[in-house]
mmCIF file of C-alpha atoms in Angstrom:
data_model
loop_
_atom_site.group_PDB
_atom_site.id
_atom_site.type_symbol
_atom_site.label_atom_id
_atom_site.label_comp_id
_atom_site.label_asym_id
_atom_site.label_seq_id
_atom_site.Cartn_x
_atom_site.Cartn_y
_atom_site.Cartn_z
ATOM 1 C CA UNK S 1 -43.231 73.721 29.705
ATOM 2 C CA UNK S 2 -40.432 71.341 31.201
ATOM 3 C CA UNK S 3 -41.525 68.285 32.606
ATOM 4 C CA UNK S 4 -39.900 66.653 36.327
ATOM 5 C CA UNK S 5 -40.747 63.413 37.287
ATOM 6 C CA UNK S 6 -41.027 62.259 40.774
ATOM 7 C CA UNK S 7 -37.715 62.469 43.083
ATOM 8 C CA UNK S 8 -36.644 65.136 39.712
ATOM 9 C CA UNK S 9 -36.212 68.894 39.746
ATOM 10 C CA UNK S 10 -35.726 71.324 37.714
ATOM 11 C CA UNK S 11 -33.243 74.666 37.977
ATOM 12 C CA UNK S 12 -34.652 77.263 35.730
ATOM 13 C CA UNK S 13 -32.382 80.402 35.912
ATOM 14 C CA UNK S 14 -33.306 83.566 35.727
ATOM 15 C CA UNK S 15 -32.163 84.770 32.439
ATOM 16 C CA UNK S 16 -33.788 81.367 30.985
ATOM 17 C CA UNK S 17 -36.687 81.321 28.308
ATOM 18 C CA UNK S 18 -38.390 78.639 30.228
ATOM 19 C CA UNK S 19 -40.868 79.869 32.527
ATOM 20 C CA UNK S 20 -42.860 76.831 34.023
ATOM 21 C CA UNK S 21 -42.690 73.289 35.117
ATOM 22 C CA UNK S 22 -45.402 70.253 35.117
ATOM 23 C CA UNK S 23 -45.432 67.093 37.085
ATOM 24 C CA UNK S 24 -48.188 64.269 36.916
ATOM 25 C CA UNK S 25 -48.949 61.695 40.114
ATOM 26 C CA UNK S 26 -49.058 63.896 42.898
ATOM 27 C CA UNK S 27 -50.675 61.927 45.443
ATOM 28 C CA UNK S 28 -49.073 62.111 48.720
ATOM 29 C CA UNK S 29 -45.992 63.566 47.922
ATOM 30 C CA UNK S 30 -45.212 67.133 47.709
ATOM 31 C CA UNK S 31 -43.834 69.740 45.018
ATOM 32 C CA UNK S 32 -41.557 72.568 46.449
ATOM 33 C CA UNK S 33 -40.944 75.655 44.456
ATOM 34 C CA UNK S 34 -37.771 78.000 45.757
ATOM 35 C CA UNK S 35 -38.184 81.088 43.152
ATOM 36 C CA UNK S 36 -35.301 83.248 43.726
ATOM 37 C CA UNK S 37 -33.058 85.863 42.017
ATOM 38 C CA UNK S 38 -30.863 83.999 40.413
ATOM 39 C CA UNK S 39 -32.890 80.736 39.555
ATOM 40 C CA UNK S 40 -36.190 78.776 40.210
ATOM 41 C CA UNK S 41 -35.922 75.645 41.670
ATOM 42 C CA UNK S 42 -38.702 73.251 41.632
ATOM 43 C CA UNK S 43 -38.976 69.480 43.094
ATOM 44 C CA UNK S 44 -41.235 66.884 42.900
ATOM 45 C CA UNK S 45 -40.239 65.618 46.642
ATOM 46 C CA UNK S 46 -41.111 61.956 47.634
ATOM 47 C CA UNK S 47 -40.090 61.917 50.817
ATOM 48 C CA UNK S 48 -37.521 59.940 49.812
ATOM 49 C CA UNK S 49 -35.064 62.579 48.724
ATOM 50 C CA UNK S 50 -31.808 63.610 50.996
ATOM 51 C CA UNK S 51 -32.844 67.027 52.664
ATOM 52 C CA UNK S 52 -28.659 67.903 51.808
ATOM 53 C CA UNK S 53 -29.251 67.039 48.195
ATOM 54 C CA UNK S 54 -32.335 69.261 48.031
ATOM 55 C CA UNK S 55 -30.546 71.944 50.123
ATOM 56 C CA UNK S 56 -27.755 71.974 47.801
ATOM 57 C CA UNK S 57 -29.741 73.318 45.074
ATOM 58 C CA UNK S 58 -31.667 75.782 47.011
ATOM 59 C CA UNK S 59 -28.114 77.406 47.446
ATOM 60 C CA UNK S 60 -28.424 78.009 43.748
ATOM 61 C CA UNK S 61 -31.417 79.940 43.563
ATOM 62 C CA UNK S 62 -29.619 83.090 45.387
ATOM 63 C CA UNK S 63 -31.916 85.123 47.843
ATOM 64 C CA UNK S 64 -35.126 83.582 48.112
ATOM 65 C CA UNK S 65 -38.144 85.807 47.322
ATOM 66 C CA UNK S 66 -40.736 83.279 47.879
ATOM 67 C CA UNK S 67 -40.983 79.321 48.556
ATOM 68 C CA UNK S 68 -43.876 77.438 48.764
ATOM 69 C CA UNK S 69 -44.980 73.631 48.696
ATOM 70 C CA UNK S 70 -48.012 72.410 46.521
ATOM 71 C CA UNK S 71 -49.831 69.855 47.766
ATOM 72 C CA UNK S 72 -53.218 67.061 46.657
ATOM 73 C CA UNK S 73 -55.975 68.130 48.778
ATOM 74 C CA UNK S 74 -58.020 65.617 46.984
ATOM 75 C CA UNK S 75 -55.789 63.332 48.645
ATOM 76 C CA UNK S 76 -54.266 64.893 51.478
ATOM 77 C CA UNK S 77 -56.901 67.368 52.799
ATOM 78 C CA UNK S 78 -59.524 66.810 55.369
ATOM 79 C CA UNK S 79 -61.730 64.285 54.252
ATOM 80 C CA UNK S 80 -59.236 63.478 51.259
ATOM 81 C CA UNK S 81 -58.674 60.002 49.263
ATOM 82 C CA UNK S 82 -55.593 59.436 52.337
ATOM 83 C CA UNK S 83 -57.962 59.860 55.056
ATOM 84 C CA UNK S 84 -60.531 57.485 53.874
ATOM 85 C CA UNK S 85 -57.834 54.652 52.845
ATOM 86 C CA UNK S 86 -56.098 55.255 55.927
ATOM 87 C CA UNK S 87 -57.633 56.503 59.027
ATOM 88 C CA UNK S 88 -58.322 60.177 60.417
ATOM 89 C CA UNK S 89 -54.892 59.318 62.822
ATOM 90 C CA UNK S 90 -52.556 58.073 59.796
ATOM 91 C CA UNK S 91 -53.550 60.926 57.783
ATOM 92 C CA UNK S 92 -52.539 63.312 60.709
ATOM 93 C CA UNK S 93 -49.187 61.239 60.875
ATOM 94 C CA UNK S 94 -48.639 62.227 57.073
ATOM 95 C CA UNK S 95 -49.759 65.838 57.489
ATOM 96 C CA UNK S 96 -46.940 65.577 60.244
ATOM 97 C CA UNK S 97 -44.470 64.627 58.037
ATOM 98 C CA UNK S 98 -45.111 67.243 55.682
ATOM 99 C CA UNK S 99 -44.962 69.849 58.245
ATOM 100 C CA UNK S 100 -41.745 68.495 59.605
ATOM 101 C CA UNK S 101 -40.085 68.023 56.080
ATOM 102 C CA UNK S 102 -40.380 71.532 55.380
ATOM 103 C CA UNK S 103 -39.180 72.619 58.966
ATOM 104 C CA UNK S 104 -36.172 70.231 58.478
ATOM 105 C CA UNK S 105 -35.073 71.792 54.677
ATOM 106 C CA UNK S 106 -35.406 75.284 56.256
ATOM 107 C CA UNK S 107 -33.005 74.729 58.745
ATOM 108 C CA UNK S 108 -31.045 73.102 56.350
ATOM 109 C CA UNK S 109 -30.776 75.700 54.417
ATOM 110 C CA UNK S 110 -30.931 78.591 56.886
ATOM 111 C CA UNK S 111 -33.786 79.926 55.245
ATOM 112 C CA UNK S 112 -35.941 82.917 57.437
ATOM 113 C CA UNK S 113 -38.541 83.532 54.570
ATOM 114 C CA UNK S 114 -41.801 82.592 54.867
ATOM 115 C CA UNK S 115 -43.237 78.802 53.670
ATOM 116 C CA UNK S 116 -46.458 79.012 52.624
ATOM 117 C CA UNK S 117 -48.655 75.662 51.334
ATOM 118 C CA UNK S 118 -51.027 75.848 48.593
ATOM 119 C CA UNK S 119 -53.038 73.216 47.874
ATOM 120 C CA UNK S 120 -54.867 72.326 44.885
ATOM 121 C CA UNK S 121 -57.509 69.723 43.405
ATOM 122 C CA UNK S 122 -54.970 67.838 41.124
ATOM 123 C CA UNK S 123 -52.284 65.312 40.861
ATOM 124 C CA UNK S 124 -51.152 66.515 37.831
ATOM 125 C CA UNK S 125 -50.545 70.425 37.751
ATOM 126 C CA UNK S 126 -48.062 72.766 36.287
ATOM 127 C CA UNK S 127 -45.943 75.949 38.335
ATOM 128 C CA UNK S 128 -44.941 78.977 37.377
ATOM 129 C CA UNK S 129 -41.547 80.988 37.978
ATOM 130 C CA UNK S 130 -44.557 83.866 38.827
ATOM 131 C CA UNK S 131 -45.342 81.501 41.698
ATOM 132 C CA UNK S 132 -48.481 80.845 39.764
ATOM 133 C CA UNK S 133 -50.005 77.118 40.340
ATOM 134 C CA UNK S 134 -52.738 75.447 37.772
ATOM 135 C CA UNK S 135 -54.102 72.103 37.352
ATOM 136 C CA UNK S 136 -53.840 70.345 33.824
ATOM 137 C CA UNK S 137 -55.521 67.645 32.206
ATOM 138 C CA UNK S 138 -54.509 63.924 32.453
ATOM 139 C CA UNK S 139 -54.956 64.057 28.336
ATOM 140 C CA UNK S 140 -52.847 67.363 28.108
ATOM 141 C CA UNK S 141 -50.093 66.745 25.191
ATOM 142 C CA UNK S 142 -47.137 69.030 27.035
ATOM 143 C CA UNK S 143 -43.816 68.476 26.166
ATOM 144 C CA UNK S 144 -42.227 65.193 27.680
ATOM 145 C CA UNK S 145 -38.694 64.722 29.232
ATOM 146 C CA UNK S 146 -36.486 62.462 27.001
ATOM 147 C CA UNK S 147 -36.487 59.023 27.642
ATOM 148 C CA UNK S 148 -39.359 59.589 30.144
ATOM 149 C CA UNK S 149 -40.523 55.741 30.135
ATOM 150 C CA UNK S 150 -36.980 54.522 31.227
ATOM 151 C CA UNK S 151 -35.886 57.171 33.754
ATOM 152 C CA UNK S 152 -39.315 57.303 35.509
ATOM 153 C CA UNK S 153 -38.646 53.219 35.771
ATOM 154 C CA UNK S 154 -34.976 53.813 37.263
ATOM 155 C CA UNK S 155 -36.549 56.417 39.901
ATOM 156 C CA UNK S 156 -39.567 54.179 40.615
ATOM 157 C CA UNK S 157 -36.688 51.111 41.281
ATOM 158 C CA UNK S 158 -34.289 53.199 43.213
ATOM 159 C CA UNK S 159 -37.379 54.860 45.204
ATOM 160 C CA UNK S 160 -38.933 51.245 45.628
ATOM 161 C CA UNK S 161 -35.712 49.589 46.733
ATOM 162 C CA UNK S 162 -34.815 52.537 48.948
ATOM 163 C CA UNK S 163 -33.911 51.873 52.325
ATOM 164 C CA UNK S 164 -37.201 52.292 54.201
ATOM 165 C CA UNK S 165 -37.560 55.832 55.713
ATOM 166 C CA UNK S 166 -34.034 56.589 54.771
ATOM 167 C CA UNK S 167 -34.771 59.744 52.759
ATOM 168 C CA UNK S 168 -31.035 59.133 51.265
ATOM 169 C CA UNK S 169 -31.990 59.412 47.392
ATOM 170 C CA UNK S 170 -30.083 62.196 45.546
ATOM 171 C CA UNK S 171 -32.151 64.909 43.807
ATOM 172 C CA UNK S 172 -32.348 64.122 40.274
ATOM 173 C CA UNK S 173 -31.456 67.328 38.605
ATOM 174 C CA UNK S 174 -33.465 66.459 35.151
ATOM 175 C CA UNK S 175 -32.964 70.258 33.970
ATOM 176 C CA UNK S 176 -30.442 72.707 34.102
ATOM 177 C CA UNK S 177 -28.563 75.441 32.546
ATOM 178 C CA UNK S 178 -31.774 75.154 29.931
ATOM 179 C CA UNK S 179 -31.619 71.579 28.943
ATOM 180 C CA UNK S 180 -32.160 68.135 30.021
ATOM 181 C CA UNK S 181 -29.908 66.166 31.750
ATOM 182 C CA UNK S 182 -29.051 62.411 31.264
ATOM 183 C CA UNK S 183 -31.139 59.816 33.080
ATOM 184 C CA UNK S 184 -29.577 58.842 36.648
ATOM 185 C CA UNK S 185 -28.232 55.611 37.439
ATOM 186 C CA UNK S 186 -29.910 52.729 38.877
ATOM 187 C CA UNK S 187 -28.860 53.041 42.981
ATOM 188 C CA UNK S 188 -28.917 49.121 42.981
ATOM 189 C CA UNK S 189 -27.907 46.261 40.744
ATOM 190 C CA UNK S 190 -30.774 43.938 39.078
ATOM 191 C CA UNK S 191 -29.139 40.866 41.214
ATOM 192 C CA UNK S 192 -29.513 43.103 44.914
ATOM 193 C CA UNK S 193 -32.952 44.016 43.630
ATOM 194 C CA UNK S 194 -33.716 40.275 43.108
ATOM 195 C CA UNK S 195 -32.521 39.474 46.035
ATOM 196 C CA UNK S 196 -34.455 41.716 47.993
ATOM 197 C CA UNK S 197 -37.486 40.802 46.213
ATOM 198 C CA UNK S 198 -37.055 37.305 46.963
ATOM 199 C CA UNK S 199 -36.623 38.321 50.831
ATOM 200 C CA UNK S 200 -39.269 40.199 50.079
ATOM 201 C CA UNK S 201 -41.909 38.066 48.600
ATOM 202 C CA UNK S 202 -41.032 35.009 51.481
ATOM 203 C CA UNK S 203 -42.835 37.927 53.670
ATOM 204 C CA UNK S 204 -45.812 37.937 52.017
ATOM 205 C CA UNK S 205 -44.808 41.516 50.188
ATOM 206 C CA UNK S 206 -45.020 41.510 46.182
ATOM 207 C CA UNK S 207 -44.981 44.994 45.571
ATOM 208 C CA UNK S 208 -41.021 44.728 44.825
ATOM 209 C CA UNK S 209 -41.337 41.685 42.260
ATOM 210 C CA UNK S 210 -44.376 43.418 40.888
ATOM 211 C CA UNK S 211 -41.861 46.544 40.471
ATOM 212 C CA UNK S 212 -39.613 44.814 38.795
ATOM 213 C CA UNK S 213 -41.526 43.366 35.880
ATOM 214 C CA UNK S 214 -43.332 46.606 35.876
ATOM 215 C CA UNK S 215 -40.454 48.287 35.200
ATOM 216 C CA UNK S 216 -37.710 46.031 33.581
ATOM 217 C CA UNK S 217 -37.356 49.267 31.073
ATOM 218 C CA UNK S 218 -34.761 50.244 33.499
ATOM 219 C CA UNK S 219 -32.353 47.544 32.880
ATOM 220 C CA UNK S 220 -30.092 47.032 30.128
ATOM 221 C CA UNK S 221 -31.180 43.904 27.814
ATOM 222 C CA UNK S 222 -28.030 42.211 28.378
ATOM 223 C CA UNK S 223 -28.422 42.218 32.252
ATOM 224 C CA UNK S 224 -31.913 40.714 32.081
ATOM 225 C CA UNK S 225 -30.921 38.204 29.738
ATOM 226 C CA UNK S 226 -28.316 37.165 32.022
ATOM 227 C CA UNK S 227 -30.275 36.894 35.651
ATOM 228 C CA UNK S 228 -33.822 36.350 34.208
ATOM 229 C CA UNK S 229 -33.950 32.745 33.616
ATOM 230 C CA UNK S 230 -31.919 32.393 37.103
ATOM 231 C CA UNK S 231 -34.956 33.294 40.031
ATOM 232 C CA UNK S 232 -37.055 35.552 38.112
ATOM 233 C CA UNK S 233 -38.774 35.790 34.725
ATOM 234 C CA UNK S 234 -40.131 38.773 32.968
#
């Protein structure tokens, strides 16, 4: 199996020996399988992501036979973890979004084939170029992408640091023409992070210092060594 992290994809075509995909953390987010007759397409979708970006590699999978999004629904369904951290009328607000992420991605892509939405008890599940969708365990020893540590920090930073609600983030293509592709670029440098943090934190909001110790993996040692010891130590 090929693994895609979140804000990743993967482009499986059809003359490919690779026949499935896993992704771990699905919480509120959304995976979107495009299975057509030239390629799969698969992508673990934020919310974050620029519909264009995604639409761009929908293009690739030739006619569409089926599409379909896989969702929590021990978060997101009725009842769901979402509901009870949130409120019945927040959780209807992200249920929204769903709905009108999908409606927005088939205009983009001028797609008349039907959407379905499956839902299934797991954040951490595996799909099929069959269309087939399975849970897996937490513990499950599947293959991992390279340098998974370090490119799941740089998406967690760019995601993190995103513009809020700007859903501007390039897909991150992590396999194609059947292998992996290099990690992606950070979208910011460590000294615009830091500065946001900063703005951040005199707010009362930590969650973007906390981000970057959490995930200093992303930066190269000589850049830490440079700004650490300036406003911020790991």
């Amino acid at each position: 199996m090929i693994e895609i992290l979140q804000d990743g994809a993967a482009l499986l075509e059809a003359s490919s020996e690779h026949k499935e995909v896993y992704t771990r953390g699905v919480e509120s987010c959304a995976v979107h399988a495009y299975l057509g007759d030239k390629a799969s397409l698969f992508v673990h979708d934020t919310g974050q992501l620029s519909s264009n970006s995604i639409k761009n590699l929908i293009i690739k999978c030739g006619r569409l036979q089926r599409c379909f999004s896989v969702l929590n629904s021990c978060c997101l369904a009725e009842g769901g973890q979402y509901q009870r951290a949130h409120g019945a009328q927040m959780h209807q607000w992200m249920l929204k979004l769903h709905q009108d992420r999908r409606s927005e991605l088939r205009q983009k892509a001028k797609m008349a084939l039907k959407w379905n939405q499956v839902w299934i008890a797991a954040s951490d599940m595996a799909i099929s170029t069959a269309g087939q969708v399975r849970a897996i365990p937490s513990n499950s020893n599947h293959p991992l992408i390279p340098e998974r540590e370090r490119r799941l920090a740089i998406l967690t930073l760019n995601n993190l640091f995103a513009e809020q609600n700007g859903q501007n983030l390039k897909v991150d293509l992590q396999f194609k023409g059947g292998q992996f592709t290099p990690a992606p670029s950070l979208a910011r440098s460590y000294d615009e992070m830091l500065r946001i943090a900063n703005q951040k934190q005199a707010q009362g909001d930590h969650d973007f210092h906390a981000g970057l110790r959490e995930y200093r993996v992303a930066f190269d040692d000589s850049v830490v060594l440079t700004t650490k010891t300036q406003q911020f130590s790991f």
